[in-house]
Amino acid sequence: MRKFKSFLDPLPRVCAHRGDSHYFPENTIEAFISASRMNIDIIETDVHLTKDNKIVIWHDDTLERNTDGKGRIEDHTLEELLEYDAGYTFTKDGGKTFPFRGKGVKIMTLDEALKACPDERFNIDLKTNDTRIVDEYIKVIRDNKAEERVCTASFHLKNLKAMRKKAPDMLTSITTLEVAWLLFRLSVNALPKTFKRKIIFQVPLQQGPVRIISEKFIKEMHKRGAVIMVWTINNTAQMDALFDMGVDTIMTDNPRLLIERAKAKNII
């Protein structure tokens, strides 16, 4: 059993993006358990609100990319979603073989994930563009007494604002509009001397033409106590460069590779 006091203590360095998604169907219990057995620091995942108000683990809005089903996740009940094969399209050889097809891999609920990995920290992205997801999500987290081991993310600022109001004891990262505002203030040397709350960046190297991660960005945000997590890095050279620059956490589809690089640099 791994020991941690909270999501940020000790500082997480290795994050498995959608679980061990390089070797298992993403966002499934199989991918999560494999990642957990590697002693990664965080599992990154995504959740949607079903038609019958259940919180399920899934990235896409729709079913087509990863299952034998069709349509929007949010237009299905949980019972309907469980009929689909969540390992149906997974392949490592360009579609020659599908090793998890017909093996009973299913979409799971957030409740199941938290119970299956009780010693794991989770970074959870609220994908549903409707603040109704927030109440159901908070209930699942509290029912599992998981407040200290999760950080909530979303591309929908209204979801994060609702989270911060309804569950101020739970960590949230900052979303795209908030990142953009801080980047602008950095560019004109107008950052506040301190941040009023803990700022957790979860960002790509760059967004379109805008470079986000730089030595200046890392230095100035660290000076103000921010945590910098970068996604989704699957290249060895980029992993090494980011750790050398001082990035706190890297999210990857290949946690085995990231663990190797972190160990080589005495990061973990």
PDB file of C-alpha atoms in Angstrom:
ATOM      1  CA  MET A   1       0.000   0.000   0.000  1.00  0.00           C
ATOM      2  CA  ARG A   2       1.460   3.330  -1.068  1.00  0.00           C
ATOM      3  CA  LYS A   3       1.411   6.229   1.320  1.00  0.00           C
ATOM      4  CA  PHE A   4       0.312   9.718   0.419  1.00  0.00           C
ATOM      5  CA  LYS A   5      -1.184  12.492   2.496  1.00  0.00           C
ATOM      6  CA  SER A   6      -3.093  14.171  -0.317  1.00  0.00           C
ATOM      7  CA  PHE A   7      -3.199  14.572  -4.083  1.00  0.00           C
ATOM      8  CA  LEU A   8      -0.165  16.875  -3.977  1.00  0.00           C
ATOM      9  CA  ASP A   9       1.721  15.297  -1.062  1.00  0.00           C
ATOM     10  CA  PRO A  10       4.089  13.840  -2.055  1.00  0.00           C
ATOM     11  CA  LEU A  11       4.307  15.750  -5.305  1.00  0.00           C
ATOM     12  CA  PRO A  12       3.134  13.463  -8.127  1.00  0.00           C
ATOM     13  CA  ARG A  13       5.644  13.038 -10.943  1.00  0.00           C
ATOM     14  CA  VAL A  14       4.280  10.221 -13.162  1.00  0.00           C
ATOM     15  CA  CYS A  15       0.703  10.283 -14.429  1.00  0.00           C
ATOM     16  CA  ALA A  16      -0.864   7.477 -16.457  1.00  0.00           C
ATOM     17  CA  HIS A  17      -3.110   9.116 -19.069  1.00  0.00           C
ATOM     18  CA  ARG A  18      -6.346   7.095 -19.115  1.00  0.00           C
ATOM     19  CA  GLY A  19      -4.500   4.340 -17.269  1.00  0.00           C
ATOM     20  CA  ASP A  20      -1.957   2.076 -18.934  1.00  0.00           C
ATOM     21  CA  SER A  21      -3.498   2.994 -22.271  1.00  0.00           C
ATOM     22  CA  HIS A  22      -0.482   1.918 -24.310  1.00  0.00           C
ATOM     23  CA  TYR A  23      -1.095  -1.748 -23.524  1.00  0.00           C
ATOM     24  CA  PHE A  24      -4.779  -1.885 -22.514  1.00  0.00           C
ATOM     25  CA  PRO A  25      -8.025  -0.306 -23.728  1.00  0.00           C
ATOM     26  CA  GLU A  26      -8.034   3.233 -22.355  1.00  0.00           C
ATOM     27  CA  ASN A  27     -10.125   4.209 -19.345  1.00  0.00           C
ATOM     28  CA  THR A  28     -10.981   0.612 -18.455  1.00  0.00           C
ATOM     29  CA  ILE A  29     -10.448  -1.228 -15.197  1.00  0.00           C
ATOM     30  CA  GLU A  30      -7.799  -3.328 -16.934  1.00  0.00           C
ATOM     31  CA  ALA A  31      -5.807  -0.196 -17.852  1.00  0.00           C
ATOM     32  CA  PHE A  32      -6.201   1.262 -14.362  1.00  0.00           C
ATOM     33  CA  ILE A  33      -5.105  -1.836 -12.489  1.00  0.00           C
ATOM     34  CA  SER A  34      -2.083  -2.266 -14.767  1.00  0.00           C
ATOM     35  CA  ALA A  35      -1.056   1.351 -14.147  1.00  0.00           C
ATOM     36  CA  SER A  36      -1.586   1.014 -10.414  1.00  0.00           C
ATOM     37  CA  ARG A  37       0.631  -2.062 -10.252  1.00  0.00           C
ATOM     38  CA  MET A  38       3.453   0.017 -11.745  1.00  0.00           C
ATOM     39  CA  ASN A  39       3.314   2.364  -8.753  1.00  0.00           C
ATOM     40  CA  ILE A  40       2.513   5.402 -10.854  1.00  0.00           C
ATOM     41  CA  ASP A  41       1.557   8.520  -8.915  1.00  0.00           C
ATOM     42  CA  ILE A  42      -1.729   9.434 -10.594  1.00  0.00           C
ATOM     43  CA  ILE A  43      -4.266   7.945 -12.965  1.00  0.00           C
ATOM     44  CA  GLU A  44      -5.742  10.566 -15.279  1.00  0.00           C
ATOM     45  CA  THR A  45      -9.275   9.848 -16.435  1.00  0.00           C
ATOM     46  CA  ASP A  46     -12.509  11.364 -17.728  1.00  0.00           C
ATOM     47  CA  VAL A  47     -16.146  11.133 -16.705  1.00  0.00           C
ATOM     48  CA  HIS A  48     -19.562  11.703 -18.243  1.00  0.00           C
ATOM     49  CA  LEU A  49     -23.079  11.843 -16.820  1.00  0.00           C
ATOM     50  CA  THR A  50     -25.324   9.147 -18.267  1.00  0.00           C
ATOM     51  CA  LYS A  51     -28.988   9.522 -19.178  1.00  0.00           C
ATOM     52  CA  ASP A  52     -29.887   8.047 -15.768  1.00  0.00           C
ATOM     53  CA  ASN A  53     -27.462  10.314 -13.856  1.00  0.00           C
ATOM     54  CA  LYS A  54     -24.622   7.859 -13.277  1.00  0.00           C
ATOM     55  CA  ILE A  55     -20.990   8.961 -13.459  1.00  0.00           C
ATOM     56  CA  VAL A  56     -19.118   6.770 -15.947  1.00  0.00           C
ATOM     57  CA  ILE A  57     -15.483   6.658 -16.971  1.00  0.00           C
ATOM     58  CA  TRP A  58     -15.046   7.566 -20.645  1.00  0.00           C
ATOM     59  CA  HIS A  59     -13.197  10.131 -22.711  1.00  0.00           C
ATOM     60  CA  ASP A  60     -15.094  10.659 -25.951  1.00  0.00           C
ATOM     61  CA  ASP A  61     -18.586  12.110 -26.176  1.00  0.00           C
ATOM     62  CA  THR A  62     -19.486   9.127 -28.338  1.00  0.00           C
ATOM     63  CA  LEU A  63     -18.990   5.361 -28.391  1.00  0.00           C
ATOM     64  CA  GLU A  64     -17.716   4.700 -31.901  1.00  0.00           C
ATOM     65  CA  ARG A  65     -13.948   5.063 -31.455  1.00  0.00           C
ATOM     66  CA  ASN A  66     -13.568   2.505 -28.680  1.00  0.00           C
ATOM     67  CA  THR A  67     -16.597   0.199 -28.696  1.00  0.00           C
ATOM     68  CA  ASP A  68     -18.975  -1.726 -30.922  1.00  0.00           C
ATOM     69  CA  GLY A  69     -21.701   0.771 -30.004  1.00  0.00           C
ATOM     70  CA  LYS A  70     -22.919   4.003 -31.533  1.00  0.00           C
ATOM     71  CA  GLY A  71     -24.173   7.335 -30.266  1.00  0.00           C
ATOM     72  CA  ARG A  72     -23.513   9.711 -27.405  1.00  0.00           C
ATOM     73  CA  ILE A  73     -22.572   8.443 -23.973  1.00  0.00           C
ATOM     74  CA  GLU A  74     -24.995  10.868 -22.382  1.00  0.00           C
ATOM     75  CA  ASP A  75     -27.930   9.554 -24.418  1.00  0.00           C
ATOM     76  CA  HIS A  76     -27.528   6.079 -22.879  1.00  0.00           C
ATOM     77  CA  THR A  77     -28.393   4.662 -19.490  1.00  0.00           C
ATOM     78  CA  LEU A  78     -25.707   2.805 -17.579  1.00  0.00           C
ATOM     79  CA  GLU A  79     -27.471  -0.476 -18.281  1.00  0.00           C
ATOM     80  CA  GLU A  80     -27.365   0.244 -22.008  1.00  0.00           C
ATOM     81  CA  LEU A  81     -23.672   1.207 -21.910  1.00  0.00           C
ATOM     82  CA  LEU A  82     -22.775  -2.061 -20.219  1.00  0.00           C
ATOM     83  CA  GLU A  83     -23.990  -3.918 -23.307  1.00  0.00           C
ATOM     84  CA  TYR A  84     -21.064  -2.606 -25.346  1.00  0.00           C
ATOM     85  CA  ASP A  85     -17.567  -4.055 -25.717  1.00  0.00           C
ATOM     86  CA  ALA A  86     -15.079  -1.439 -24.446  1.00  0.00           C
ATOM     87  CA  GLY A  87     -12.146  -3.438 -25.792  1.00  0.00           C
ATOM     88  CA  TYR A  88     -13.585  -3.846 -29.269  1.00  0.00           C
ATOM     89  CA  THR A  89     -11.319  -1.533 -31.269  1.00  0.00           C
ATOM     90  CA  PHE A  90      -8.075  -1.767 -29.278  1.00  0.00           C
ATOM     91  CA  THR A  91      -5.174  -2.864 -31.486  1.00  0.00           C
ATOM     92  CA  LYS A  92      -1.391  -2.641 -31.320  1.00  0.00           C
ATOM     93  CA  ASP A  93      -0.697  -3.751 -34.886  1.00  0.00           C
ATOM     94  CA  GLY A  94      -2.721  -1.392 -37.028  1.00  0.00           C
ATOM     95  CA  GLY A  95      -5.876  -3.458 -36.978  1.00  0.00           C
ATOM     96  CA  LYS A  96      -4.485  -6.908 -37.739  1.00  0.00           C
ATOM     97  CA  THR A  97      -5.535  -8.201 -34.337  1.00  0.00           C
ATOM     98  CA  PHE A  98      -7.875  -7.046 -31.577  1.00  0.00           C
ATOM     99  CA  PRO A  99      -6.649  -8.791 -28.416  1.00  0.00           C
ATOM    100  CA  PHE A 100      -9.377  -7.489 -26.085  1.00  0.00           C
ATOM    101  CA  ARG A 101     -12.357  -7.928 -28.387  1.00  0.00           C
ATOM    102  CA  GLY A 102     -14.952 -10.204 -26.831  1.00  0.00           C
ATOM    103  CA  LYS A 103     -13.013 -10.463 -23.553  1.00  0.00           C
ATOM    104  CA  GLY A 104     -15.656  -8.849 -21.372  1.00  0.00           C
ATOM    105  CA  VAL A 105     -14.055  -5.377 -21.136  1.00  0.00           C
ATOM    106  CA  LYS A 106     -16.788  -2.964 -20.097  1.00  0.00           C
ATOM    107  CA  ILE A 107     -17.380   0.713 -19.461  1.00  0.00           C
ATOM    108  CA  MET A 108     -17.197   1.310 -15.711  1.00  0.00           C
ATOM    109  CA  THR A 109     -18.517   3.805 -13.235  1.00  0.00           C
ATOM    110  CA  LEU A 110     -16.355   6.217 -11.263  1.00  0.00           C
ATOM    111  CA  ASP A 111     -17.506   4.475  -8.099  1.00  0.00           C
ATOM    112  CA  GLU A 112     -16.128   1.171  -9.414  1.00  0.00           C
ATOM    113  CA  ALA A 113     -12.808   2.780 -10.340  1.00  0.00           C
ATOM    114  CA  LEU A 114     -12.309   4.359  -6.913  1.00  0.00           C
ATOM    115  CA  LYS A 115     -13.123   1.074  -5.202  1.00  0.00           C
ATOM    116  CA  ALA A 116     -10.924  -1.011  -7.516  1.00  0.00           C
ATOM    117  CA  CYS A 117      -7.906   1.270  -6.916  1.00  0.00           C
ATOM    118  CA  PRO A 118      -8.340   2.381  -3.288  1.00  0.00           C
ATOM    119  CA  ASP A 119      -4.684   3.411  -2.881  1.00  0.00           C
ATOM    120  CA  GLU A 120      -4.520   5.444  -6.078  1.00  0.00           C
ATOM    121  CA  ARG A 121      -4.717   9.158  -6.711  1.00  0.00           C
ATOM    122  CA  PHE A 122      -6.934  10.279  -9.598  1.00  0.00           C
ATOM    123  CA  ASN A 123      -7.052  13.310 -11.847  1.00  0.00           C
ATOM    124  CA  ILE A 124     -10.620  13.419 -13.159  1.00  0.00           C
ATOM    125  CA  ASP A 125     -11.847  15.511 -16.095  1.00  0.00           C
ATOM    126  CA  LEU A 126     -15.559  16.411 -16.077  1.00  0.00           C
ATOM    127  CA  LYS A 127     -16.448  16.028 -19.761  1.00  0.00           C
ATOM    128  CA  THR A 128     -20.198  16.630 -19.617  1.00  0.00           C
ATOM    129  CA  ASN A 129     -21.007  20.222 -20.589  1.00  0.00           C
ATOM    130  CA  ASP A 130     -23.714  20.535 -17.955  1.00  0.00           C
ATOM    131  CA  THR A 131     -23.227  21.460 -14.321  1.00  0.00           C
ATOM    132  CA  ARG A 132     -25.668  18.710 -13.296  1.00  0.00           C
ATOM    133  CA  ILE A 133     -22.640  16.433 -13.392  1.00  0.00           C
ATOM    134  CA  VAL A 134     -21.079  18.281 -10.463  1.00  0.00           C
ATOM    135  CA  ASP A 135     -23.538  17.214  -7.747  1.00  0.00           C
ATOM    136  CA  GLU A 136     -23.457  13.558  -8.776  1.00  0.00           C
ATOM    137  CA  TYR A 137     -19.683  13.627  -9.040  1.00  0.00           C
ATOM    138  CA  ILE A 138     -19.208  15.183  -5.602  1.00  0.00           C
ATOM    139  CA  LYS A 139     -21.528  12.558  -4.123  1.00  0.00           C
ATOM    140  CA  VAL A 140     -19.450   9.700  -5.557  1.00  0.00           C
ATOM    141  CA  ILE A 141     -16.214  11.247  -4.289  1.00  0.00           C
ATOM    142  CA  ARG A 142     -17.607  11.819  -0.806  1.00  0.00           C
ATOM    143  CA  ASP A 143     -19.243   8.380  -0.617  1.00  0.00           C
ATOM    144  CA  ASN A 144     -15.786   6.890  -1.261  1.00  0.00           C
ATOM    145  CA  LYS A 145     -14.055   9.322   1.129  1.00  0.00           C
ATOM    146  CA  ALA A 146     -11.776  10.165  -1.782  1.00  0.00           C
ATOM    147  CA  GLU A 147     -11.648  13.947  -1.327  1.00  0.00           C
ATOM    148  CA  GLU A 148      -7.914  13.977  -0.576  1.00  0.00           C
ATOM    149  CA  ARG A 149      -6.895  11.729  -3.467  1.00  0.00           C
ATOM    150  CA  VAL A 150      -8.560  13.463  -6.382  1.00  0.00           C
ATOM    151  CA  CYS A 151      -8.063  16.603  -8.413  1.00  0.00           C
ATOM    152  CA  THR A 152     -10.926  17.722 -10.638  1.00  0.00           C
ATOM    153  CA  ALA A 153     -10.361  19.154 -14.103  1.00  0.00           C
ATOM    154  CA  SER A 154     -12.665  20.318 -16.886  1.00  0.00           C
ATOM    155  CA  PHE A 155     -12.554  22.262 -20.128  1.00  0.00           C
ATOM    156  CA  HIS A 156     -15.877  23.752 -19.030  1.00  0.00           C
ATOM    157  CA  LEU A 157     -15.167  26.638 -16.668  1.00  0.00           C
ATOM    158  CA  LYS A 158     -18.742  26.565 -15.345  1.00  0.00           C
ATOM    159  CA  ASN A 159     -18.121  23.042 -14.038  1.00  0.00           C
ATOM    160  CA  LEU A 160     -15.019  24.115 -12.149  1.00  0.00           C
ATOM    161  CA  LYS A 161     -16.726  27.200 -10.763  1.00  0.00           C
ATOM    162  CA  ALA A 162     -19.532  24.964  -9.478  1.00  0.00           C
ATOM    163  CA  MET A 163     -16.983  22.579  -7.970  1.00  0.00           C
ATOM    164  CA  ARG A 164     -15.152  25.383  -6.173  1.00  0.00           C
ATOM    165  CA  LYS A 165     -18.415  26.694  -4.747  1.00  0.00           C
ATOM    166  CA  LYS A 166     -19.972  23.377  -3.719  1.00  0.00           C
ATOM    167  CA  ALA A 167     -16.823  21.521  -2.642  1.00  0.00           C
ATOM    168  CA  PRO A 168     -14.205  24.113  -1.660  1.00  0.00           C
ATOM    169  CA  ASP A 169     -12.250  21.411   0.179  1.00  0.00           C
ATOM    170  CA  MET A 170     -11.544  19.561  -3.077  1.00  0.00           C
ATOM    171  CA  LEU A 171      -8.715  20.457  -5.464  1.00  0.00           C
ATOM    172  CA  THR A 172      -9.395  21.684  -8.973  1.00  0.00           C
ATOM    173  CA  SER A 173      -6.972  22.469 -11.758  1.00  0.00           C
ATOM    174  CA  ILE A 174      -7.468  25.569 -13.898  1.00  0.00           C
ATOM    175  CA  THR A 175      -9.074  25.470 -17.301  1.00  0.00           C
ATOM    176  CA  THR A 176      -8.173  26.934 -20.690  1.00  0.00           C
ATOM    177  CA  LEU A 177      -9.554  30.454 -20.192  1.00  0.00           C
ATOM    178  CA  GLU A 178      -7.853  30.755 -16.802  1.00  0.00           C
ATOM    179  CA  VAL A 179      -4.560  29.534 -18.260  1.00  0.00           C
ATOM    180  CA  ALA A 180      -4.833  32.023 -21.124  1.00  0.00           C
ATOM    181  CA  TRP A 181      -5.355  34.933 -18.718  1.00  0.00           C
ATOM    182  CA  LEU A 182      -2.301  33.977 -16.654  1.00  0.00           C
ATOM    183  CA  LEU A 183      -0.210  33.541 -19.796  1.00  0.00           C
ATOM    184  CA  PHE A 184      -1.201  37.024 -20.904  1.00  0.00           C
ATOM    185  CA  ARG A 185      -0.309  38.490 -17.526  1.00  0.00           C
ATOM    186  CA  LEU A 186       3.024  36.657 -17.638  1.00  0.00           C
ATOM    187  CA  SER A 187       3.742  38.071 -21.107  1.00  0.00           C
ATOM    188  CA  VAL A 188       3.274  41.649 -19.883  1.00  0.00           C
ATOM    189  CA  ASN A 189       5.036  41.027 -16.549  1.00  0.00           C
ATOM    190  CA  ALA A 190       1.821  41.620 -14.613  1.00  0.00           C
ATOM    191  CA  LEU A 191       1.415  38.430 -12.602  1.00  0.00           C
ATOM    192  CA  PRO A 192       0.263  38.934  -9.011  1.00  0.00           C
ATOM    193  CA  LYS A 193       2.988  38.393  -6.422  1.00  0.00           C
ATOM    194  CA  THR A 194       1.009  35.507  -4.958  1.00  0.00           C
ATOM    195  CA  PHE A 195      -1.976  33.407  -5.987  1.00  0.00           C
ATOM    196  CA  LYS A 196      -5.002  33.422  -3.682  1.00  0.00           C
ATOM    197  CA  ARG A 197      -5.407  29.638  -3.986  1.00  0.00           C
ATOM    198  CA  LYS A 198      -3.387  26.655  -5.144  1.00  0.00           C
ATOM    199  CA  ILE A 199      -2.974  26.830  -8.913  1.00  0.00           C
ATOM    200  CA  ILE A 200      -2.591  23.535 -10.767  1.00  0.00           C
ATOM    201  CA  PHE A 201      -1.753  23.816 -14.447  1.00  0.00           C
ATOM    202  CA  GLN A 202      -2.644  20.890 -16.688  1.00  0.00           C
ATOM    203  CA  VAL A 203      -1.471  21.979 -20.098  1.00  0.00           C
ATOM    204  CA  PRO A 204       0.080  20.819 -23.377  1.00  0.00           C
ATOM    205  CA  LEU A 205       3.482  22.061 -24.482  1.00  0.00           C
ATOM    206  CA  GLN A 206       1.688  24.553 -26.669  1.00  0.00           C
ATOM    207  CA  GLN A 207      -1.858  25.403 -27.687  1.00  0.00           C
ATOM    208  CA  GLY A 208      -2.026  26.115 -31.408  1.00  0.00           C
ATOM    209  CA  PRO A 209       0.660  28.746 -32.107  1.00  0.00           C
ATOM    210  CA  VAL A 210       0.984  29.678 -28.430  1.00  0.00           C
ATOM    211  CA  ARG A 211       3.914  28.152 -26.573  1.00  0.00           C
ATOM    212  CA  ILE A 212       2.920  27.462 -22.972  1.00  0.00           C
ATOM    213  CA  ILE A 213       5.832  25.640 -21.367  1.00  0.00           C
ATOM    214  CA  SER A 214       9.018  27.690 -21.128  1.00  0.00           C
ATOM    215  CA  GLU A 215      11.723  28.246 -18.548  1.00  0.00           C
ATOM    216  CA  LYS A 216      10.199  31.629 -17.688  1.00  0.00           C
ATOM    217  CA  PHE A 217       6.733  30.113 -17.271  1.00  0.00           C
ATOM    218  CA  ILE A 218       8.032  27.377 -14.966  1.00  0.00           C
ATOM    219  CA  LYS A 219      10.178  29.762 -12.905  1.00  0.00           C
ATOM    220  CA  GLU A 220       7.476  32.396 -12.405  1.00  0.00           C
ATOM    221  CA  MET A 221       4.653  29.954 -11.682  1.00  0.00           C
ATOM    222  CA  HIS A 222       6.781  27.917  -9.260  1.00  0.00           C
ATOM    223  CA  LYS A 223       7.737  31.152  -7.505  1.00  0.00           C
ATOM    224  CA  ARG A 224       4.029  31.546  -6.755  1.00  0.00           C
ATOM    225  CA  GLY A 225       3.551  27.967  -5.581  1.00  0.00           C
ATOM    226  CA  ALA A 226       1.846  26.632  -8.706  1.00  0.00           C
ATOM    227  CA  VAL A 227       2.074  22.990  -9.804  1.00  0.00           C
ATOM    228  CA  ILE A 228       2.791  22.328 -13.485  1.00  0.00           C
ATOM    229  CA  MET A 229       1.510  19.165 -15.156  1.00  0.00           C
ATOM    230  CA  VAL A 230       2.070  18.624 -18.880  1.00  0.00           C
ATOM    231  CA  TRP A 231       0.122  16.362 -21.250  1.00  0.00           C
ATOM    232  CA  THR A 232       0.314  14.098 -23.221  1.00  0.00           C
ATOM    233  CA  ILE A 233       4.024  13.234 -23.593  1.00  0.00           C
ATOM    234  CA  ASN A 234       5.011   9.914 -25.174  1.00  0.00           C
ATOM    235  CA  ASN A 235       8.430  10.855 -26.524  1.00  0.00           C
ATOM    236  CA  THR A 236      11.581  10.038 -24.518  1.00  0.00           C
ATOM    237  CA  ALA A 237      13.448  13.193 -25.505  1.00  0.00           C
ATOM    238  CA  GLN A 238      10.502  15.389 -24.516  1.00  0.00           C
ATOM    239  CA  MET A 239      10.139  13.580 -21.191  1.00  0.00           C
ATOM    240  CA  ASP A 240      13.802  14.186 -20.413  1.00  0.00           C
ATOM    241  CA  ALA A 241      13.673  17.816 -21.491  1.00  0.00           C
ATOM    242  CA  LEU A 242      10.585  18.576 -19.414  1.00  0.00           C
ATOM    243  CA  PHE A 243      12.004  16.990 -16.277  1.00  0.00           C
ATOM    244  CA  ASP A 244      15.247  18.933 -16.846  1.00  0.00           C
ATOM    245  CA  MET A 245      13.249  22.168 -17.131  1.00  0.00           C
ATOM    246  CA  GLY A 246      11.578  21.514 -13.806  1.00  0.00           C
ATOM    247  CA  VAL A 247       8.060  20.438 -14.789  1.00  0.00           C
ATOM    248  CA  ASP A 248       6.396  18.759 -11.815  1.00  0.00           C
ATOM    249  CA  THR A 249       4.271  16.070 -13.463  1.00  0.00           C
ATOM    250  CA  ILE A 250       4.153  14.462 -16.893  1.00  0.00           C
ATOM    251  CA  MET A 251       1.060  12.734 -18.232  1.00  0.00           C
ATOM    252  CA  THR A 252       1.671   9.919 -20.690  1.00  0.00           C
ATOM    253  CA  ASP A 253      -0.010   7.072 -22.551  1.00  0.00           C
ATOM    254  CA  ASN A 254       3.100   4.971 -21.856  1.00  0.00           C
ATOM    255  CA  PRO A 255       3.709   5.033 -18.086  1.00  0.00           C
ATOM    256  CA  ARG A 256       6.308   2.250 -18.309  1.00  0.00           C
ATOM    257  CA  LEU A 257       8.506   4.482 -20.470  1.00  0.00           C
ATOM    258  CA  LEU A 258       7.950   7.531 -18.270  1.00  0.00           C
ATOM    259  CA  ILE A 259       8.852   5.585 -15.134  1.00  0.00           C
ATOM    260  CA  GLU A 260      12.117   4.524 -16.804  1.00  0.00           C
ATOM    261  CA  ARG A 261      13.002   8.135 -17.622  1.00  0.00           C
ATOM    262  CA  ALA A 262      12.023   9.410 -14.178  1.00  0.00           C
ATOM    263  CA  LYS A 263      14.174   6.755 -12.515  1.00  0.00           C
ATOM    264  CA  ALA A 264      17.090   7.514 -14.826  1.00  0.00           C
ATOM    265  CA  LYS A 265      16.943  11.142 -13.693  1.00  0.00           C
ATOM    266  CA  ASN A 266      16.386  10.279 -10.016  1.00  0.00           C
ATOM    267  CA  ILE A 267      12.970  11.941 -10.174  1.00  0.00           C
ATOM    268  CA  ILE A 268      11.407   8.948  -8.436  1.00  0.00           C
TER     269      ILE A 268
END
